[in-house]
Tab-separated table of C-alpha atoms in Angstrom:
chain	number	residue	atom	x	y	z
A	1	UNK	CA	88.572	119.168	118.411
A	2	UNK	CA	87.771	116.942	121.402
A	3	UNK	CA	88.805	117.074	125.053
A	4	UNK	CA	89.656	114.043	127.179
A	5	UNK	CA	89.682	115.064	130.820
A	6	UNK	CA	89.867	113.833	134.390
A	7	UNK	CA	90.447	115.864	137.579
A	8	UNK	CA	94.138	116.583	136.914
A	9	UNK	CA	94.727	115.908	133.190
A	10	UNK	CA	93.350	117.474	130.019
A	11	UNK	CA	94.269	116.202	126.563
A	12	UNK	CA	92.910	118.088	123.567
A	13	UNK	CA	92.575	116.033	120.372
A	14	UNK	CA	92.740	118.282	117.308
A	15	UNK	CA	91.913	116.827	113.905
A	16	UNK	CA	94.165	118.479	111.342
A	17	UNK	CA	94.534	119.044	107.640
A	18	UNK	CA	98.189	118.609	106.712
A	19	UNK	CA	97.839	121.109	103.840
A	20	UNK	CA	95.421	124.043	103.544
A	21	UNK	CA	94.768	127.085	101.349
A	22	UNK	CA	96.927	130.012	102.433
A	23	UNK	CA	95.029	132.326	104.726
A	24	UNK	CA	92.769	129.639	106.211
A	25	UNK	CA	91.615	130.764	109.660
A	26	UNK	CA	91.840	127.689	111.878
A	27	UNK	CA	93.655	128.806	115.024
A	28	UNK	CA	90.984	130.868	116.762
A	29	UNK	CA	88.273	130.092	119.296
A	30	UNK	CA	88.703	126.958	121.365
A	31	UNK	CA	91.776	125.929	119.353
A	32	UNK	CA	93.544	129.108	120.410
A	33	UNK	CA	92.555	128.436	124.018
A	34	UNK	CA	93.919	124.892	123.819
A	35	UNK	CA	97.178	126.126	122.309
A	36	UNK	CA	97.639	128.618	125.134
A	37	UNK	CA	96.697	126.117	127.841
A	38	UNK	CA	98.782	123.188	126.604
A	39	UNK	CA	102.089	122.425	128.269
A	40	UNK	CA	103.269	120.555	125.155
A	41	UNK	CA	102.289	119.575	121.630
A	42	UNK	CA	102.280	116.036	120.235
A	43	UNK	CA	101.792	115.411	116.502
A	44	UNK	CA	101.974	112.330	114.296
A	45	UNK	CA	105.606	113.231	113.591
A	46	UNK	CA	107.866	115.499	115.600
A	47	UNK	CA	109.464	118.363	113.619
A	48	UNK	CA	112.732	116.408	113.386
A	49	UNK	CA	110.969	113.314	112.070
A	50	UNK	CA	108.970	115.383	109.585
A	51	UNK	CA	112.216	116.917	108.339
A	52	UNK	CA	113.641	113.407	107.881
A	53	UNK	CA	110.612	112.101	105.981
A	54	UNK	CA	111.903	113.083	102.534
A	55	UNK	CA	115.126	111.145	102.970
A	56	UNK	CA	113.258	108.120	104.341
A	57	UNK	CA	110.867	108.258	101.384
A	58	UNK	CA	113.878	108.255	99.077
A	59	UNK	CA	115.171	105.096	100.733
A	60	UNK	CA	111.900	103.153	100.755
A	61	UNK	CA	110.160	104.276	97.568
A	62	UNK	CA	112.340	102.799	94.763
A	63	UNK	CA	111.318	99.466	93.254
A	64	UNK	CA	113.772	96.588	93.265
A	65	UNK	CA	113.254	96.418	89.485
A	66	UNK	CA	111.633	99.069	87.245
A	67	UNK	CA	108.088	98.495	85.999
A	68	UNK	CA	106.569	100.815	83.415
A	69	UNK	CA	103.431	102.638	84.499
A	70	UNK	CA	101.491	101.380	81.480
A	71	UNK	CA	102.058	97.841	82.757
A	72	UNK	CA	100.493	98.787	86.075
A	73	UNK	CA	97.593	100.918	84.898
A	74	UNK	CA	95.249	100.752	81.931
A	75	UNK	CA	92.103	102.417	80.639
A	76	UNK	CA	90.783	105.365	82.645
A	77	UNK	CA	93.387	104.898	85.379
A	78	UNK	CA	96.266	105.234	82.922
A	79	UNK	CA	94.548	108.157	81.246
A	80	UNK	CA	94.087	109.929	84.558
A	81	UNK	CA	97.705	109.342	85.460
A	82	UNK	CA	98.910	110.763	82.135
A	83	UNK	CA	96.648	113.820	82.379
A	84	UNK	CA	97.865	114.588	85.900
A	85	UNK	CA	101.444	114.025	84.778
A	86	UNK	CA	100.899	116.545	81.957
A	87	UNK	CA	99.946	119.164	84.552
A	88	UNK	CA	103.443	119.002	85.987
A	89	UNK	CA	105.338	116.729	88.316
A	90	UNK	CA	107.357	113.536	88.162
A	91	UNK	CA	105.517	110.710	89.932
A	92	UNK	CA	108.313	108.217	89.638
A	93	UNK	CA	106.950	106.401	86.616
A	94	UNK	CA	108.600	103.007	86.408
A	95	UNK	CA	111.125	103.650	89.200
A	96	UNK	CA	108.957	103.709	92.323
A	97	UNK	CA	106.630	101.393	94.197
A	98	UNK	CA	102.899	101.825	93.663
A	99	UNK	CA	102.358	103.440	97.072
A	100	UNK	CA	105.102	105.987	96.419
A	101	UNK	CA	103.666	106.935	93.031
A	102	UNK	CA	100.310	107.472	94.751
A	103	UNK	CA	101.895	109.700	97.417
A	104	UNK	CA	103.553	111.915	94.802
A	105	UNK	CA	100.298	112.119	92.853
A	106	UNK	CA	98.563	113.209	96.037
A	107	UNK	CA	101.083	115.979	96.607
A	108	UNK	CA	100.566	117.255	93.065
A	109	UNK	CA	96.790	117.100	93.496
A	110	UNK	CA	97.015	119.180	96.672
A	111	UNK	CA	99.128	121.770	94.847
A	112	UNK	CA	96.566	121.958	92.025
A	113	UNK	CA	93.886	122.511	94.670
A	114	UNK	CA	96.039	125.349	96.023
A	115	UNK	CA	96.673	123.584	99.319
A	116	UNK	CA	100.089	124.057	100.887
A	117	UNK	CA	101.803	122.128	103.715
A	118	UNK	CA	103.293	125.456	104.816
A	119	UNK	CA	99.740	126.620	105.531
A	120	UNK	CA	98.720	123.329	107.153
A	121	UNK	CA	97.835	122.939	110.795
A	122	UNK	CA	101.035	121.135	111.761
A	123	UNK	CA	103.198	123.916	110.354
A	124	UNK	CA	101.227	126.551	112.237
A	125	UNK	CA	101.255	124.619	115.483
A	126	UNK	CA	104.985	123.980	115.246
A	127	UNK	CA	105.709	127.674	114.796
A	128	UNK	CA	103.412	128.668	117.670
A	129	UNK	CA	104.799	126.148	120.151
A	130	UNK	CA	108.387	126.952	119.195
A	131	UNK	CA	107.684	130.654	119.730
A	132	UNK	CA	106.217	129.806	123.137
A	133	UNK	CA	109.240	127.608	123.932
A	134	UNK	CA	106.994	124.609	124.616
A	135	UNK	CA	108.101	121.034	123.828
A	136	UNK	CA	106.925	119.278	120.664
A	137	UNK	CA	106.866	115.491	120.336
A	138	UNK	CA	105.604	112.826	117.961
A	139	UNK	CA	103.636	109.599	118.086
A	140	UNK	CA	105.553	107.899	115.258
A	141	UNK	CA	108.799	107.990	113.336
A	142	UNK	CA	108.904	108.885	109.655
A	143	UNK	CA	110.186	105.415	108.832
A	144	UNK	CA	107.429	103.667	110.758
A	145	UNK	CA	104.807	105.842	109.076
A	146	UNK	CA	106.066	105.197	105.549
A	147	UNK	CA	106.522	101.493	106.251
A	148	UNK	CA	102.765	101.327	106.750
A	149	UNK	CA	102.490	101.872	102.988
A	150	UNK	CA	105.626	100.002	101.970
A	151	UNK	CA	104.464	96.831	103.713
A	152	UNK	CA	100.920	96.823	102.329
A	153	UNK	CA	100.225	93.751	100.175
A	154	UNK	CA	101.063	94.435	96.503
A	155	UNK	CA	97.425	94.042	95.474
A	156	UNK	CA	96.357	96.657	98.021
A	157	UNK	CA	99.010	99.077	96.781
A	158	UNK	CA	97.896	98.552	93.202
A	159	UNK	CA	94.231	99.129	94.072
A	160	UNK	CA	95.078	102.367	95.874
A	161	UNK	CA	97.102	103.562	92.893
A	162	UNK	CA	94.372	102.618	90.413
A	163	UNK	CA	91.728	104.451	92.442
A	164	UNK	CA	93.895	107.547	92.735
A	165	UNK	CA	94.696	107.579	89.026
A	166	UNK	CA	91.079	106.966	87.996
A	167	UNK	CA	89.992	109.994	90.028
A	168	UNK	CA	92.907	112.234	89.069
A	169	UNK	CA	90.753	114.647	87.049
A	170	UNK	CA	88.280	115.292	89.868
A	171	UNK	CA	90.734	114.943	92.756
A	172	UNK	CA	91.720	118.629	93.109
A	173	UNK	CA	88.051	119.589	93.411
A	174	UNK	CA	87.411	116.762	95.889
A	175	UNK	CA	90.421	117.691	98.015
A	176	UNK	CA	89.276	121.295	98.051
A	177	UNK	CA	85.812	120.181	99.180
A	178	UNK	CA	87.423	118.091	101.920
A	179	UNK	CA	89.308	121.152	103.188
A	180	UNK	CA	86.063	123.137	103.155
A	181	UNK	CA	84.258	120.422	105.151
A	182	UNK	CA	87.087	120.406	107.673
A	183	UNK	CA	86.915	124.202	107.989
A	184	UNK	CA	83.195	123.920	108.781
A	185	UNK	CA	83.771	121.132	111.301
A	186	UNK	CA	81.483	118.913	109.220
A	187	UNK	CA	82.361	115.497	110.661
A	188	UNK	CA	79.710	113.665	108.623
A	189	UNK	CA	81.119	114.981	105.336
A	190	UNK	CA	84.669	114.131	106.365
A	191	UNK	CA	83.681	110.622	107.374
A	192	UNK	CA	81.870	110.009	104.079
A	193	UNK	CA	84.879	111.039	101.993
A	194	UNK	CA	87.470	109.223	104.077
A	195	UNK	CA	85.403	106.042	104.243
A	196	UNK	CA	84.956	106.082	100.466
A	197	UNK	CA	88.733	106.272	100.062
A	198	UNK	CA	89.614	103.290	102.246
A	199	UNK	CA	86.584	100.996	102.434
A	200	UNK	CA	87.488	99.451	99.068
A	201	UNK	CA	90.918	98.445	100.420
A	202	UNK	CA	90.450	96.740	103.820
A	203	UNK	CA	94.170	96.074	104.278
A	204	UNK	CA	94.890	99.786	103.878
A	205	UNK	CA	92.113	100.782	106.261
A	206	UNK	CA	93.445	98.414	108.916
A	207	UNK	CA	97.082	99.497	108.615
A	208	UNK	CA	96.652	103.214	108.019
A	209	UNK	CA	93.590	104.006	110.134
A	210	UNK	CA	92.284	101.316	112.480
A	211	UNK	CA	95.523	99.932	113.924
A	212	UNK	CA	97.040	103.378	114.406
A	213	UNK	CA	93.889	104.695	116.062
A	214	UNK	CA	94.058	101.835	118.543
A	215	UNK	CA	97.729	102.512	119.284
A	216	UNK	CA	97.122	106.216	119.726
A	217	UNK	CA	94.064	105.772	121.934
A	218	UNK	CA	96.095	103.413	124.141
A	219	UNK	CA	98.834	106.072	124.305
A	220	UNK	CA	96.312	108.749	125.330
A	221	UNK	CA	94.844	106.469	127.982
A	222	UNK	CA	98.306	105.873	129.478
A	223	UNK	CA	99.116	109.585	129.306
A	224	UNK	CA	96.013	110.369	131.377
A	225	UNK	CA	97.890	108.944	134.374
A	226	UNK	CA	100.141	112.030	134.385
A	227	UNK	CA	98.785	115.479	135.287
A	228	UNK	CA	98.938	118.433	132.934
A	229	UNK	CA	97.459	119.747	129.693
A	230	UNK	CA	98.460	118.434	126.282
A	231	UNK	CA	97.472	119.212	122.697
A	232	UNK	CA	97.554	116.145	120.416
A	233	UNK	CA	97.175	117.000	116.719
A	234	UNK	CA	96.660	114.216	114.152
A	235	UNK	CA	94.961	113.931	110.789
A	236	UNK	CA	91.219	114.565	111.088
A	237	UNK	CA	90.388	111.136	109.670
A	238	UNK	CA	91.764	109.530	112.827
A	239	UNK	CA	89.270	111.283	115.091
A	240	UNK	CA	85.964	110.555	113.384
A	241	UNK	CA	83.610	107.605	113.216
A	242	UNK	CA	83.142	104.573	115.480
A	243	UNK	CA	86.803	103.562	115.102
A	244	UNK	CA	88.177	107.076	115.666
A	245	UNK	CA	90.327	107.857	118.685
A	246	UNK	CA	87.579	109.717	120.627
A	247	UNK	CA	85.129	106.838	120.173
A	248	UNK	CA	87.736	104.290	121.267
A	249	UNK	CA	88.545	106.324	124.367
A	250	UNK	CA	84.861	106.633	125.244
A	251	UNK	CA	84.501	102.879	124.856
A	252	UNK	CA	87.326	102.505	127.401
A	253	UNK	CA	85.385	104.579	129.898
A	254	UNK	CA	87.107	107.952	129.542
A	255	UNK	CA	85.177	111.220	129.427
A	256	UNK	CA	85.445	112.720	125.931
A	257	UNK	CA	83.742	115.965	124.860
A	258	UNK	CA	83.727	117.672	121.493
A	259	UNK	CA	84.723	121.270	122.170
A	260	UNK	CA	84.967	122.716	118.634
């Protein structure tokens, strides 16, 4: 977690895991202090937009014409897909776009790693701020977020799907290790994993990480003109590295301090 501050405004930037093992202790220490101090919470998606995400996914995910999975994947990638499929779950097969198949595979992988969205940071923050009767907002809409994937070039979508399928056997272990690194606050480990995931697909890195980080840092900079205390909670990958939101804000001359 980082703090962006000037004499009359404090904005805490909390890097989250959207799904975690049940019982993970993440809301103590400085995070608890930030939650108490904040006048409002802002997440990637507001609770209403998060609730709408499933329906939006259902609208955007179907292909215009079916394409069998064994015409998209071959070799180890197809094998990994089939082995993950055998562990339970319908990933859309021939009915869905490549990006949507990858998303459903990711959800199944998280479940196999015993990570639950109900135990994730966003779920806990939403409950806490609702109990405190504090407002909760969002930086994006569900449709805008999913369109980031839907509008990726077809070759980028296919590469993402192939990489996910090729690593399907090891993915639950890797996701579990990522959650452990996050729990330790190990930024270097997080950056190494996240960079490995997106460096091979520059179009995905630009759309999903870099461009959003720039939009969000610009939003934070504008919000600093209004007094008060705010907690902004976004995926941890958006807050690390030279293109993360804290680094971009520092480059714009704001005072940014890591506080936890």
